[in-house]
Short mmCIF file of C-alpha atoms in Angstrom, two decimals:
data_model
loop_
_atom_site.label_atom_id
_atom_site.label_comp_id
_atom_site.label_asym_id
_atom_site.label_seq_id
_atom_site.Cartn_x
_atom_site.Cartn_y
_atom_site.Cartn_z
CA MET A 1 -24.31 56.38 244.26
CA THR A 2 -22.78 58.87 241.80
CA ASP A 3 -19.22 58.11 243.01
CA ARG A 4 -19.76 54.41 242.58
CA ALA A 5 -21.21 54.90 239.07
CA GLU A 6 -18.26 57.05 238.12
CA THR A 7 -15.76 54.43 239.43
CA TRP A 8 -17.64 51.65 237.63
CA VAL A 9 -17.76 53.45 234.26
CA ALA A 10 -14.24 54.92 234.53
CA GLY A 11 -13.02 51.32 234.59
CA LEU A 12 -14.28 50.97 231.04
CA ALA A 13 -11.92 53.67 229.85
CA THR A 14 -8.70 52.11 231.26
CA ALA A 15 -8.25 49.87 228.23
CA ARG A 16 -7.58 52.73 225.87
CA GLU A 17 -4.04 53.93 225.13
CA HIS A 18 -3.10 57.48 224.08
CA ASN A 19 -1.54 56.38 220.77
CA ALA A 20 -4.20 53.76 219.89
CA PRO A 21 -7.46 54.70 221.62
CA GLU A 22 -10.31 52.23 221.62
CA ASN A 23 -12.75 52.76 218.75
CA LEU A 24 -16.01 54.40 219.75
CA SER A 25 -18.02 51.44 218.39
CA ASP A 26 -15.99 49.00 220.57
CA LEU A 27 -16.39 51.21 223.64
CA LEU A 28 -20.18 51.45 223.13
CA VAL A 29 -20.50 47.72 222.60
CA ARG A 30 -18.48 47.07 225.82
CA LEU A 31 -20.60 49.58 227.74
CA ALA A 32 -23.82 47.99 226.47
CA ARG A 33 -22.70 44.50 227.58
CA THR A 34 -21.26 45.48 230.94
CA THR A 35 -24.17 47.17 232.67
CA ASP A 36 -27.20 45.68 234.38
CA ARG A 37 -28.80 49.09 235.03
CA LYS A 38 -29.83 52.20 233.09
CA VAL A 39 -27.15 53.68 230.99
CA THR A 40 -27.04 57.46 231.57
CA ILE A 41 -25.48 60.40 229.76
CA ARG A 42 -23.06 60.63 232.69
CA ASP A 43 -21.97 57.05 232.19
CA ILE A 44 -21.12 57.66 228.49
CA ALA A 45 -19.27 60.86 229.25
CA ILE A 46 -17.15 59.22 231.91
CA ALA A 47 -16.43 56.25 229.68
CA LEU A 48 -15.27 58.55 226.94
CA GLN A 49 -13.29 60.81 229.28
CA ASP A 50 -11.37 63.46 227.29
CA ARG A 51 -12.77 62.06 224.04
CA SER A 52 -16.27 63.08 225.16
CA PHE A 53 -15.92 66.56 223.65
CA GLY A 54 -15.61 65.25 220.15
CA ALA A 55 -18.13 62.43 220.62
CA PHE A 56 -20.83 64.81 221.83
CA LEU A 57 -20.03 67.38 219.12
CA LEU A 58 -20.69 64.61 216.62
CA VAL A 59 -23.94 63.56 218.36
CA PHE A 60 -25.33 67.05 218.50
CA ALA A 61 -24.09 68.05 215.02
CA LEU A 62 -25.83 65.15 213.17
CA PRO A 63 -29.46 66.45 213.73
CA ASN A 64 -28.44 69.71 212.12
CA LEU A 65 -27.56 67.90 208.92
CA VAL A 66 -31.15 66.72 208.47
CA PRO A 67 -33.58 69.15 206.73
CA MET A 68 -35.53 70.93 209.41
CA PRO A 69 -38.18 73.67 209.54
CA PRO A 70 -36.99 77.26 209.76
CA GLY A 71 -35.95 78.14 213.31
CA ALA A 72 -35.10 74.58 214.34
CA THR A 73 -31.40 75.51 214.72
CA PHE A 74 -32.37 77.77 217.65
CA ILE A 75 -32.99 74.52 219.53
CA LEU A 76 -30.59 72.09 217.83
CA GLY A 77 -27.65 74.57 217.92
CA LEU A 78 -27.76 75.17 221.69
CA PRO A 79 -26.28 71.75 222.68
CA LEU A 80 -23.43 72.36 220.22
CA ILE A 81 -22.68 75.73 221.81
CA PHE A 82 -22.79 74.10 225.26
CA VAL A 83 -20.36 71.30 224.30
CA ALA A 84 -18.00 73.59 222.36
CA TRP A 85 -17.92 76.10 225.24
CA GLN A 86 -16.99 73.29 227.65
CA MET A 87 -14.32 72.07 225.24
CA MET A 88 -12.84 75.57 225.44
CA ALA A 89 -13.41 76.32 229.13
CA SER A 90 -13.93 73.19 231.09
CA PRO A 91 -11.15 72.48 233.65
CA GLY A 92 -12.06 68.82 233.97
CA GLY A 93 -11.09 67.61 230.56
CA ARG A 94 -14.42 66.10 229.73
CA VAL A 95 -17.98 67.18 229.19
CA PHE A 96 -20.05 67.92 232.30
CA PHE A 97 -23.81 68.17 231.87
CA PRO A 98 -26.37 69.62 234.29
CA ARG A 99 -27.61 66.93 236.75
CA VAL A 100 -31.08 66.73 235.05
CA VAL A 101 -29.34 65.86 231.76
CA SER A 102 -26.59 63.64 233.24
CA ASP A 103 -29.10 61.47 235.07
CA TYR A 104 -31.16 60.83 231.91
CA GLY A 105 -30.77 57.18 230.94
CA VAL A 106 -32.20 54.28 229.05
CA GLU A 107 -32.68 50.66 229.98
CA PRO A 108 -29.77 48.33 229.07
CA GLN A 109 -31.89 46.52 226.49
CA THR A 110 -32.80 49.77 224.77
CA PHE A 111 -29.15 51.00 224.82
CA GLU A 112 -27.98 47.69 223.41
CA ALA A 113 -30.56 47.92 220.60
CA ILE A 114 -29.44 51.48 219.73
CA VAL A 115 -25.76 50.45 219.75
CA ARG A 116 -26.57 47.49 217.47
CA ARG A 117 -28.03 49.86 214.89
CA LEU A 118 -25.17 52.37 215.17
CA VAL A 119 -22.19 50.07 215.23
CA PRO A 120 -22.18 48.94 211.54
CA TRP A 121 -22.16 52.64 210.36
CA MET A 122 -19.56 53.59 212.91
CA ARG A 123 -17.22 50.76 212.04
CA TRP A 124 -17.45 51.73 208.38
CA ALA A 125 -16.51 55.32 209.30
CA GLU A 126 -13.71 54.11 211.61
CA LYS A 127 -11.98 52.61 208.64
CA LEU A 128 -11.49 56.13 207.28
CA VAL A 129 -10.97 58.05 210.51
CA VAL A 130 -8.15 56.28 212.40
CA PRO A 131 -5.62 57.38 215.10
CA ARG A 132 -2.82 59.20 213.28
CA PHE A 133 -0.73 62.41 213.49
CA TRP A 134 -2.26 63.33 216.86
CA LEU A 135 -0.70 66.70 217.75
CA PHE A 136 -3.46 67.91 220.02
CA GLU A 137 -2.79 65.96 223.26
CA SER A 138 -2.37 69.06 225.43
CA ARG A 139 -5.35 70.70 227.03
CA PHE A 140 -4.23 74.02 225.52
CA ALA A 141 -4.43 72.59 221.97
CA GLU A 142 -7.85 71.17 222.83
CA ARG A 143 -9.04 74.55 224.02
CA LEU A 144 -7.96 76.14 220.72
CA ILE A 145 -10.06 73.57 218.86
CA GLY A 146 -12.85 74.39 221.33
CA VAL A 147 -12.68 78.10 220.38
CA PHE A 148 -13.03 77.27 216.72
CA ALA A 149 -15.83 74.80 217.40
CA LEU A 150 -17.68 77.45 219.44
CA ILE A 151 -17.50 79.83 216.51
CA LEU A 152 -18.93 77.20 214.23
CA ALA A 153 -21.62 76.26 216.70
CA ILE A 154 -22.73 79.89 217.00
CA VAL A 155 -23.04 80.08 213.22
CA VAL A 156 -25.11 76.92 213.29
CA PHE A 157 -27.36 78.53 215.90
CA LEU A 158 -27.87 81.76 213.93
CA PRO A 159 -30.77 81.90 211.36
CA ILE A 160 -28.58 82.13 208.28
CA PRO A 161 -30.31 80.68 205.14
CA LEU A 162 -28.15 77.87 203.68
CA GLY A 163 -25.47 78.83 206.16
CA ASN A 164 -26.10 76.29 208.93
CA TRP A 165 -25.45 72.94 207.15
CA PRO A 166 -21.76 73.49 206.25
CA PRO A 167 -20.54 74.41 209.79
CA ALA A 168 -22.66 71.55 211.20
CA PHE A 169 -20.97 69.15 208.81
CA ALA A 170 -17.57 70.62 209.82
CA LEU A 171 -18.43 70.08 213.46
CA ALA A 172 -19.45 66.48 212.72
CA VAL A 173 -16.10 65.79 211.01
CA LEU A 174 -14.15 67.65 213.70
CA GLY A 175 -15.96 65.82 216.51
CA PHE A 176 -15.59 62.38 215.04
CA ALA A 177 -11.89 62.90 214.25
CA HIS A 178 -11.23 64.31 217.76
CA SER A 179 -12.91 61.29 219.36
CA GLN A 180 -10.82 58.93 217.19
CA ARG A 181 -7.56 60.88 217.76
CA ASP A 182 -7.18 61.49 214.03
CA GLY A 183 -5.03 64.62 213.71
CA LEU A 184 -5.47 64.60 209.91
CA GLY A 185 -9.24 64.46 210.36
CA VAL A 186 -9.16 67.37 212.77
CA VAL A 187 -7.22 69.49 210.26
CA ALA A 188 -9.70 68.52 207.53
CA GLY A 189 -12.65 69.47 209.84
CA CYS A 190 -10.99 72.81 210.51
CA LEU A 191 -10.47 73.46 206.77
CA ILE A 192 -14.12 72.60 206.14
CA GLY A 193 -15.08 74.92 208.96
CA VAL A 194 -13.07 77.83 207.47
CA LEU A 195 -14.83 77.29 204.16
CA SER A 196 -18.23 77.11 205.91
CA LEU A 197 -17.56 80.33 207.69
CA ALA A 198 -16.66 81.97 204.34
CA VAL A 199 -19.99 80.65 202.85
CA ALA A 200 -21.95 81.94 205.84
CA GLY A 201 -20.21 85.33 205.62
CA PHE A 202 -20.95 85.51 201.86
CA VAL A 203 -24.69 84.72 202.52
CA VAL A 204 -24.90 87.41 205.17
CA TYR A 205 -23.03 89.97 203.05
CA THR A 206 -25.26 89.26 200.04
CA ALA A 207 -28.40 89.54 202.12
CA VAL A 208 -27.30 92.86 203.61
CA ALA A 209 -26.31 94.18 200.19
CA VAL A 210 -29.80 93.20 198.74
CA VAL A 211 -31.64 94.79 201.65
CA SER A 212 -29.63 97.96 201.34
CA LEU A 213 -30.47 98.22 197.66
CA VAL A 214 -34.17 97.67 198.29
CA ILE A 215 -34.25 100.26 201.09
#
């Protein structure tokens, strides 16, 4: 059953080219229209193939950009760490989730409704983030991005006041740019990430200095 599902969804990815990959919005629309069964996390990961790292970084970074109660990043940061670690260490070239996660799916009608809501926003963003200057085709280059993404994900996970939002934003930019094969966007995401690490470091340094003065 799993092999047939992988073969079926992998067929959706054959249309993309390395130099001009299919937009995420178009891929999701096609996925929503092609299936007559539940759409699972595994289906989406297979359809995205090596672009799944960036796409899932984006998906898991977005909730961290919404104001949440203290401690929420302990939960919301874990998926980011998982995806970034796989980007760095996975031998398969795409995200692999545990079976209990991979098998989670929604009915075709629900998936199509979700895609309908997302597509207008995604197509607007895709006008800014386009395939260009892609210098990260090799798995080694992708692993280097994964190392940096993992560092950012760990910072998102840590309880640093005002220090979680900037690296989460950097991961969102980095993830979307990676999924769109936008080399310029990846560089921009890395620069934002470096600045966010500097902000987080400054916050931690200031907190330690204040505590040391009080003690």
